[in-house]
Tab-separated table of C-alpha atoms in Angstrom:
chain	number	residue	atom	x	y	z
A	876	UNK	CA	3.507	49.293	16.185
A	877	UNK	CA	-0.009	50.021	15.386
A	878	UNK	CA	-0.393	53.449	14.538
A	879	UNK	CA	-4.058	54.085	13.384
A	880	UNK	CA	-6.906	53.841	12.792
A	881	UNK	CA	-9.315	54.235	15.670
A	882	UNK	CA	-10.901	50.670	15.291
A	883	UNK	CA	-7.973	48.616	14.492
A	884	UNK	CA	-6.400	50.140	17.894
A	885	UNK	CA	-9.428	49.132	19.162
A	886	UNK	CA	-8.520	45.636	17.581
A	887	UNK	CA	-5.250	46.048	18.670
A	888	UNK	CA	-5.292	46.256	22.484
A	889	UNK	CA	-6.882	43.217	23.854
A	890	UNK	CA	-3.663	41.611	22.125
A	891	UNK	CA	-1.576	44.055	23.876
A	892	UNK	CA	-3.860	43.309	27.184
A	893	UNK	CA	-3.314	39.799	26.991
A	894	UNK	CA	1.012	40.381	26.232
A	895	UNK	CA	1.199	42.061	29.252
A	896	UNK	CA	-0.937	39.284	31.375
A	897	UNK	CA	1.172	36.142	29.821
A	898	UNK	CA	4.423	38.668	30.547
A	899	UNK	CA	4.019	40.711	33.396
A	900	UNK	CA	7.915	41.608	33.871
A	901	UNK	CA	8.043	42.489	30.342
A	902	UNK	CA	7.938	46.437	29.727
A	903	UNK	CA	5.847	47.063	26.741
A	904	UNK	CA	6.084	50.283	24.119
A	905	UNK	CA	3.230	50.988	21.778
A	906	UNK	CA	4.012	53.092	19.049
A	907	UNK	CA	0.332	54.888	17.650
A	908	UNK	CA	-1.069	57.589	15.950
A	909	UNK	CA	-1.727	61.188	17.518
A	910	UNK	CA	-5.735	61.123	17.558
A	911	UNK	CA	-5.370	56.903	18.311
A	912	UNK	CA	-3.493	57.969	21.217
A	913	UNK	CA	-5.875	60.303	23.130
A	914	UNK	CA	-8.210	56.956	23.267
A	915	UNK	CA	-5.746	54.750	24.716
A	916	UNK	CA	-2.120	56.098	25.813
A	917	UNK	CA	-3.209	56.705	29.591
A	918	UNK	CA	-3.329	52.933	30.000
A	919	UNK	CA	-0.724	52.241	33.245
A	920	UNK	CA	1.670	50.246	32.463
A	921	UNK	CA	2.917	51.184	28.755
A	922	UNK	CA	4.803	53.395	27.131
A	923	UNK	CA	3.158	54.681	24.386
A	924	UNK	CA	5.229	56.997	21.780
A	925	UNK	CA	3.182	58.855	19.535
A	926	UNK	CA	3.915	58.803	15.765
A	927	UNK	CA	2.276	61.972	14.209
A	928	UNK	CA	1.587	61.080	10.999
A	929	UNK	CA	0.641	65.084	10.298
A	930	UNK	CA	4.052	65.946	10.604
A	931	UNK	CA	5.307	63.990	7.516
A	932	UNK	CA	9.093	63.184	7.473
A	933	UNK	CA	9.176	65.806	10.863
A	934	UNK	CA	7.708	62.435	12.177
A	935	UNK	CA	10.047	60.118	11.189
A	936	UNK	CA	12.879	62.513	12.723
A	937	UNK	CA	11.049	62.496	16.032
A	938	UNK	CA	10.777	58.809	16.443
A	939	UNK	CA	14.278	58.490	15.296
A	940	UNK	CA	14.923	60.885	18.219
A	941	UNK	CA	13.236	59.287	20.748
A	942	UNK	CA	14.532	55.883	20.334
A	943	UNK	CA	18.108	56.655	19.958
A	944	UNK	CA	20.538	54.197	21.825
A	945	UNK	CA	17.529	51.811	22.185
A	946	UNK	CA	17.364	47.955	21.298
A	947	UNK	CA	13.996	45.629	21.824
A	948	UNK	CA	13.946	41.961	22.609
A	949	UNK	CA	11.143	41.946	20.128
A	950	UNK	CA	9.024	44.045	17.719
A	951	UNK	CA	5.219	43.253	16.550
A	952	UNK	CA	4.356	44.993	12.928
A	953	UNK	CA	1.284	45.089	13.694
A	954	UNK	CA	0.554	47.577	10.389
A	955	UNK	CA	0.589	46.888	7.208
A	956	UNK	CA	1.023	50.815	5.580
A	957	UNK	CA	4.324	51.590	3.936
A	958	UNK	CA	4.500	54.736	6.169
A	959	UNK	CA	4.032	52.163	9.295
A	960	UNK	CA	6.998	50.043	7.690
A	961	UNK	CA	9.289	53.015	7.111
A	962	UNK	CA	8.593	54.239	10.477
A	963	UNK	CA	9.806	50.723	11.471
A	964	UNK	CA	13.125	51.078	10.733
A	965	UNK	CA	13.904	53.162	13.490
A	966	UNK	CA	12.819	50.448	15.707
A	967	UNK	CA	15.916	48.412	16.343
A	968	UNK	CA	14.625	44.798	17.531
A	969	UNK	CA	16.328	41.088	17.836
A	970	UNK	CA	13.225	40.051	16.404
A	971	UNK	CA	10.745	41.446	14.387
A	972	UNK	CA	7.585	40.099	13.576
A	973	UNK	CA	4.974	40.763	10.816
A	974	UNK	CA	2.169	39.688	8.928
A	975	UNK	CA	2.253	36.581	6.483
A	976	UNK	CA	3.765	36.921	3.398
A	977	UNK	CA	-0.365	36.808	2.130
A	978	UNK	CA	-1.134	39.387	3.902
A	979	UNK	CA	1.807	41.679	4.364
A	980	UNK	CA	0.668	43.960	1.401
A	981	UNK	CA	2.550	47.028	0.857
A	982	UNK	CA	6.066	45.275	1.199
A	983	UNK	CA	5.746	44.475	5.001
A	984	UNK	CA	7.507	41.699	4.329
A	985	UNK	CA	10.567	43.252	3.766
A	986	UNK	CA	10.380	45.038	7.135
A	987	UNK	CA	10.160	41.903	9.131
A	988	UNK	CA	12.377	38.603	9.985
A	989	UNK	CA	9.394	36.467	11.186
A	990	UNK	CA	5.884	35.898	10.056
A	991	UNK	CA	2.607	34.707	12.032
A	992	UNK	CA	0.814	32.064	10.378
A	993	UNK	CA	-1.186	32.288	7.450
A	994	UNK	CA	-5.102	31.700	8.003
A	995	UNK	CA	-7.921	32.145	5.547
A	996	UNK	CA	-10.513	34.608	5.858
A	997	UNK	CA	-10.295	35.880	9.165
A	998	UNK	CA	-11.843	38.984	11.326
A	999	UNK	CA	-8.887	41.209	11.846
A	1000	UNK	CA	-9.023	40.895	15.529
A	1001	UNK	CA	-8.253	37.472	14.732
A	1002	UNK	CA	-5.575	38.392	12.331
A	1003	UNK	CA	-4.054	40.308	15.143
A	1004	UNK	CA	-4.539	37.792	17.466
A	1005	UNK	CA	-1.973	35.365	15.457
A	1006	UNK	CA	0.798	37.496	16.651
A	1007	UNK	CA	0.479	36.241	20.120
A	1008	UNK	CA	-0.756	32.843	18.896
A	1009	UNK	CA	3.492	32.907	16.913
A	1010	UNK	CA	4.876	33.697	20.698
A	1011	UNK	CA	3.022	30.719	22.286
A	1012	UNK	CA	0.297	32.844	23.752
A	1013	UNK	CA	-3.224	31.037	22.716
A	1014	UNK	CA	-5.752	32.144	25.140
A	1015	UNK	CA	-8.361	34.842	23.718
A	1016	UNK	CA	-9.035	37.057	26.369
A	1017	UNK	CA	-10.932	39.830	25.215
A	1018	UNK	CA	-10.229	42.763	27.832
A	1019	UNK	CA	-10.324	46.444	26.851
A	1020	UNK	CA	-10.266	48.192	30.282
A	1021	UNK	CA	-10.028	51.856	28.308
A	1022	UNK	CA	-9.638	54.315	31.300
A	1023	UNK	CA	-12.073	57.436	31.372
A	1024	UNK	CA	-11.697	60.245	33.852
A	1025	UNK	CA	-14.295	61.401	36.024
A	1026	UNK	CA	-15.078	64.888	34.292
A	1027	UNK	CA	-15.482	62.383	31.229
A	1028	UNK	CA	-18.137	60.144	32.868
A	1029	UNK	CA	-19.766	63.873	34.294
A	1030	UNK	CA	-20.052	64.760	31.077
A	1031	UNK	CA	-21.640	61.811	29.792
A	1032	UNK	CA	-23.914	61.065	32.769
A	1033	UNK	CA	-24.711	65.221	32.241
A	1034	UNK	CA	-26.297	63.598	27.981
A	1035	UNK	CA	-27.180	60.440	29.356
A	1036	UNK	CA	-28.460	60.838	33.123
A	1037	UNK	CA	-29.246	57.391	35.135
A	1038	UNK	CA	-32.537	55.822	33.991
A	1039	UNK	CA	-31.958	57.235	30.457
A	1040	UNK	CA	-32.215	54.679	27.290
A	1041	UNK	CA	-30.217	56.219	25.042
A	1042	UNK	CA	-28.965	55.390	21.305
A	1043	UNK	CA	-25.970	56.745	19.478
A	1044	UNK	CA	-26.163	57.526	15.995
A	1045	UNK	CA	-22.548	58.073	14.426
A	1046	UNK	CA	-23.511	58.693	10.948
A	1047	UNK	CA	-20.486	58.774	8.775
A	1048	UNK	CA	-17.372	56.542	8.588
A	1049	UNK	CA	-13.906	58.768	7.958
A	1050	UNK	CA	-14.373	61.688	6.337
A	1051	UNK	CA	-11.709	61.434	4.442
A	1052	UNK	CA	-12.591	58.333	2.551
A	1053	UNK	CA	-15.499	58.713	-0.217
A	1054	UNK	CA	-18.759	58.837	1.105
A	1055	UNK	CA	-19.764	55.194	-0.809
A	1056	UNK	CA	-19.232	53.866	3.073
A	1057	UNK	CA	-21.859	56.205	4.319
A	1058	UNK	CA	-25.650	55.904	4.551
A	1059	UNK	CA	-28.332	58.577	3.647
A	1060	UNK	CA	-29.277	61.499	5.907
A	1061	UNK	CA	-33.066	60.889	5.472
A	1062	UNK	CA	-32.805	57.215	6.633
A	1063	UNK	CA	-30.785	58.008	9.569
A	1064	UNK	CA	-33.917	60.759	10.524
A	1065	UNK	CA	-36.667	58.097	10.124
A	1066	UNK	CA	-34.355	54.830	12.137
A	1067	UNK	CA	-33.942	58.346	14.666
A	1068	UNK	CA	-37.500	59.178	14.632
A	1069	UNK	CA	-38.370	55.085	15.355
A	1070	UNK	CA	-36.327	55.086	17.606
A	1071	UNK	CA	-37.418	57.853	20.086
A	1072	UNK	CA	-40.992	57.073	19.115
A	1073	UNK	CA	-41.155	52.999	19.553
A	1074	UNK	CA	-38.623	52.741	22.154
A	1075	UNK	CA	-38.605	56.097	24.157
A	1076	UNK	CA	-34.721	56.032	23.340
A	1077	UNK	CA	-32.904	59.418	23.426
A	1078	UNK	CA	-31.247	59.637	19.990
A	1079	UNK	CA	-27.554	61.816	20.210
A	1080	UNK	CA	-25.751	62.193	17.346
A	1081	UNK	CA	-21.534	61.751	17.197
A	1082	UNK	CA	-18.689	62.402	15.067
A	1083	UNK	CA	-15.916	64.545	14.228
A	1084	UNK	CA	-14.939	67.891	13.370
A	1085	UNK	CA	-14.987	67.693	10.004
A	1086	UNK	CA	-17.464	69.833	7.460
A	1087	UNK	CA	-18.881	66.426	5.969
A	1088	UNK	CA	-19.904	65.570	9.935
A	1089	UNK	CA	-21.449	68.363	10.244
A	1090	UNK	CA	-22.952	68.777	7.530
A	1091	UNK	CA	-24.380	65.087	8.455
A	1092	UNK	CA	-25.457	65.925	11.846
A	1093	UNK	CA	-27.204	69.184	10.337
A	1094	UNK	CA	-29.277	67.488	7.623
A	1095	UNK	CA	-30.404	64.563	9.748
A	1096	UNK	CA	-31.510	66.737	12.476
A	1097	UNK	CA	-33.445	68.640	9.951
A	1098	UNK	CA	-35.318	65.887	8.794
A	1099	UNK	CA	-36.408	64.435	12.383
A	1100	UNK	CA	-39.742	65.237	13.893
A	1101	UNK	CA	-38.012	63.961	17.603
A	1102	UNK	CA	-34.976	66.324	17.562
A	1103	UNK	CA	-32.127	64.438	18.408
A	1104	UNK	CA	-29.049	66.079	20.462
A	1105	UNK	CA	-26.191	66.893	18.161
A	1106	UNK	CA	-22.799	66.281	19.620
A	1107	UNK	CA	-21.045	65.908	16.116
A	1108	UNK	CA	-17.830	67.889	16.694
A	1109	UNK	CA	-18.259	68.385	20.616
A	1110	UNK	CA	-16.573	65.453	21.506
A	1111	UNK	CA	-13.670	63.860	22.815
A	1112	UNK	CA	-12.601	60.042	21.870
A	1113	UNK	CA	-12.735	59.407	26.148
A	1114	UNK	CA	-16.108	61.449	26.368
A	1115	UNK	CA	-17.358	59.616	23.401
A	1116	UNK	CA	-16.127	55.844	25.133
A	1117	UNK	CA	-18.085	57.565	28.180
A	1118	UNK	CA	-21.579	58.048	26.098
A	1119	UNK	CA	-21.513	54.836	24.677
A	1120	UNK	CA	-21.094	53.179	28.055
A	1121	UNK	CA	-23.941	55.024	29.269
A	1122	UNK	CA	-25.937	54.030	25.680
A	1123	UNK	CA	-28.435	51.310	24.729
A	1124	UNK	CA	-26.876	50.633	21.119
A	1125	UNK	CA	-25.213	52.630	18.273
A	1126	UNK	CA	-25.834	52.572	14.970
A	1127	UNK	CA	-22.866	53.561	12.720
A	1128	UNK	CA	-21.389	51.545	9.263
A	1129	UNK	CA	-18.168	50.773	9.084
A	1130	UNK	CA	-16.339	52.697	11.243
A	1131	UNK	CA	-14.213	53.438	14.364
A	1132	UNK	CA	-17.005	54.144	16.575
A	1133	UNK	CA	-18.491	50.860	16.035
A	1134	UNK	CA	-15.095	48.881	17.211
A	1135	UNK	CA	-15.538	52.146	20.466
A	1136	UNK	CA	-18.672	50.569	21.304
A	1137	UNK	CA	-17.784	47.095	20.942
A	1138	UNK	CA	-14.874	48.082	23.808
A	1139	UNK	CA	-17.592	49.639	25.721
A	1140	UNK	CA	-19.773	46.414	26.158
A	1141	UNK	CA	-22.734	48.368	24.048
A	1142	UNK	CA	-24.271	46.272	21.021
A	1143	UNK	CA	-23.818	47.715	17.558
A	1144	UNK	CA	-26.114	47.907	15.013
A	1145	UNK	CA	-23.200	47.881	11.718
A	1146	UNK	CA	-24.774	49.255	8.843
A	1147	UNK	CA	-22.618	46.897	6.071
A	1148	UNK	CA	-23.226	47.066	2.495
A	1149	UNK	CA	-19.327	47.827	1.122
A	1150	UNK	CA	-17.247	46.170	3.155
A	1151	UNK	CA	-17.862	43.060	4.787
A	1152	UNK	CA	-18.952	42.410	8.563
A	1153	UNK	CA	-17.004	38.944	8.438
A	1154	UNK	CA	-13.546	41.042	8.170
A	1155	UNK	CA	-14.323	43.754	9.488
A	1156	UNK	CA	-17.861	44.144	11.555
A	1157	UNK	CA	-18.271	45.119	15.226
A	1158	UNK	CA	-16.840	41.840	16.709
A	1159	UNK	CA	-19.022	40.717	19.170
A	1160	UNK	CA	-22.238	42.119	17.385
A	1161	UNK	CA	-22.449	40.410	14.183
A	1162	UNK	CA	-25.932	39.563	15.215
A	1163	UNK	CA	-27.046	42.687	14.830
A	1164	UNK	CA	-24.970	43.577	11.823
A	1165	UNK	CA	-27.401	44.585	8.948
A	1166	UNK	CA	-25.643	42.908	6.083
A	1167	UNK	CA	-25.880	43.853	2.091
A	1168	UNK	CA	-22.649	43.162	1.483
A	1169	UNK	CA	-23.736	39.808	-0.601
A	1170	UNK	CA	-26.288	41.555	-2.339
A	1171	UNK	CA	-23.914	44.354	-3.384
A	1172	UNK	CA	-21.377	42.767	-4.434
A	1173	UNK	CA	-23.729	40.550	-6.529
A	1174	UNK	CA	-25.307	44.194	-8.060
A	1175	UNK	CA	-22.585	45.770	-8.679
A	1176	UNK	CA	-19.947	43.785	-8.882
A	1177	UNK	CA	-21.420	40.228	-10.399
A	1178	UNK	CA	-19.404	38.360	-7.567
A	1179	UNK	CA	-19.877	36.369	-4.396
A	1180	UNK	CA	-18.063	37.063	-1.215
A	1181	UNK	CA	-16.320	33.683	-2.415
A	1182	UNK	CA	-15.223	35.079	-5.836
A	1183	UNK	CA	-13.337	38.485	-4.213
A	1184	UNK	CA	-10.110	38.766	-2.343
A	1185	UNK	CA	-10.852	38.728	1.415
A	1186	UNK	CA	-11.487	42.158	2.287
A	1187	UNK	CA	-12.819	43.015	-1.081
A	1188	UNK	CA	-14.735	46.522	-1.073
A	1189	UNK	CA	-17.776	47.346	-3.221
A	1190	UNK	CA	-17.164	51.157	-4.484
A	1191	UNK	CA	-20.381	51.938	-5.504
A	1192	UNK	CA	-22.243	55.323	-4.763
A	1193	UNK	CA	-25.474	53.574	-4.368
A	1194	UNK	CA	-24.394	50.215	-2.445
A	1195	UNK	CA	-25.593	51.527	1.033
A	1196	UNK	CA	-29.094	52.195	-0.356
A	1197	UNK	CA	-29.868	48.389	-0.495
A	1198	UNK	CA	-29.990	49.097	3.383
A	1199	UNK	CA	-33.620	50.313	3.726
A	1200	UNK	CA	-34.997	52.052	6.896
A	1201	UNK	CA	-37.436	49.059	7.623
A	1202	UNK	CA	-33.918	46.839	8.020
A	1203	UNK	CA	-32.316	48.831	10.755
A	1204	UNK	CA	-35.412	49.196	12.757
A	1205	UNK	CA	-36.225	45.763	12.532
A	1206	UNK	CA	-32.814	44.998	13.917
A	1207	UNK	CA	-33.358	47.954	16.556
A	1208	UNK	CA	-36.557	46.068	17.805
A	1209	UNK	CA	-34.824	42.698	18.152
A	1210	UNK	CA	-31.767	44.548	20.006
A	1211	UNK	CA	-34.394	46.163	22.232
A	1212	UNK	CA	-36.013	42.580	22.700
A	1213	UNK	CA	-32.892	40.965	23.841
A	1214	UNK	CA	-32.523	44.041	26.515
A	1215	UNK	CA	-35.518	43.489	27.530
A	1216	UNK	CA	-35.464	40.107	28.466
């Protein structure tokens, strides 16, 4: 069970990839989230059963439902959300295994017979990859193989022809968290605007739906003297995975698209100045991560990263501002280097 969010499915599947390589007789079921689901759950090979989490109890019912009269060898909790761990229960399992009791916050621990080991200060791919490390599985084999349809890669090919440099910009993390994860409009223009100008790369702008995205995309593209193309809100998560495979980089903070991207092969510059990159940063990109997160919490908070619970975020309206334009495009023209060469 890992039901959301975009990037720790992301984190989730090359454990799942590697399962079903050390066990290829065993049938696997994923349990995930609705949106989580139209990324992932056309992979052959599993079952996936989608937990709508929009549905409230309705959801509970319909998991209930579908796994009446059914019994695992072995269940991985790979969540640790209360609403994960009461949707748990109508999992019926031999063996069920969880986080440590360190980090099995919200009560997993009550949910679960068997714990993975307990290691300090980990990336949470390498959290999840202690699950198969407790069933004897210790190779790290780091395989994402997301399928994308053809009308998805026309569609992306149709933004990004062949012989295009291109660079996403996905401005905003969630929506529905408060906007101290986010950078500033204006600075997103001017990286845009250096972008296009030093490197010739095609800027297109990505998100969701939502107003706040929107309203993003709107005032950035205001602000740019190169327009950019705005895609916020025109996109699915396949025909997004398509863009960024077509893409030189993305620059996003901390946020699903980022962990996208790092599936996709496609460097990430992580804008990181609330939560840090260690835990949580694109996980093959840390090089190009553009890290405040010492500085804030030192600001704001008068701590070192050593001093805070792992995972520790700064809440501070103005954290992201100690991320100045003149950082990212640095980091751009050392990404574009390395490409290069």
């Amino acid at each position: 069970m890992r039901l959301s969010a975009v990037g720790d499915v992301c984190h989730t599947l090359p454990v799942v990839r590697m399962l079903a390589t050390a066990w290829p007789n065993t049938r696997i079921t994923w349990i995930i989230g609705r949106l989580e689901a139209s990324l992932v759950g056309d992979i052959p090979g599993i079952e996936f059963i989608i937990f709508d989490k929009a549905q409230g109890w309705r959801a509970h019912r319909q998991l209930r439902r579908q796994l009446e009269g059914r019994r695992f060898d072995l269940f991985l909790h790979m969540q640790v959300s209360l609403r994960a761990s009461i949707a748990s229960l109508n999992v019926r399992a031999d063996r069920r295994l969880g986080f440590d009791r360190q980090r099995a916050r919200d009560y997993q621990w009550l949910f679960t017979s068997e714990r993975i080991e307990h290691r300090e200060r980990e990336h949470v791919i390498e959290g999840l990859f202690g699950f198969a490390d407790a069933l004897g599985i210790h190779q790290r084999d780091l395989r994402w193989d997301i399928p994308v349809s053809e009308a998805d890669r026309a569609f992306a090919a149709e933004h990004i022809p062949d012989q295009t440099p291109a660079l996403i910009v996905s401005p905003l993390a969630s929506p529905r968290l408060r906007n101290w994860r986010n950078w500033m409009p204006e600075r997103y223009a001017a990286a845009a605007d250096y972008a296009a100008g030093k490197h010739g790369l095609k800027v297109i702008l990505t998100g969701g739906p939502s107003d706040a995205e929107r309203e993003a995309g709107d005032a950035i593209g205001a602000q740019c003297r190169v327009k950019p193309v705005n895609l916020i809100g025109r996109t699915s998560l396949k025909q997004l995975y398509a863009l960024l495979q077509r893409s030189q980089a993305i620059i996003t903070p901390d946020s699903g698209p980022a962990h996208m991207a790092t599936a996709a092969g496609v460097p990430v510059i992580g804008l990181y100045a609330t939560s840090n990159p260690d835990r949580t940063g694109p996980y093959l990109s840390r090089q190009w991560t553009v890290n405040r997160y010492p500085e804030a919490l030192q600001r704001f908070n008068n701590k070192t990263p050593e001093d805070v619970r792992w995972g520790a975020r700064v809440r501070h309206p103005d954290a992201m501002a100690l991320i100045e334009v003149e950082d990212v495009t640095a980091m751009l023209d050392r990404l574009m280097a390395s490409i290069a060469a």
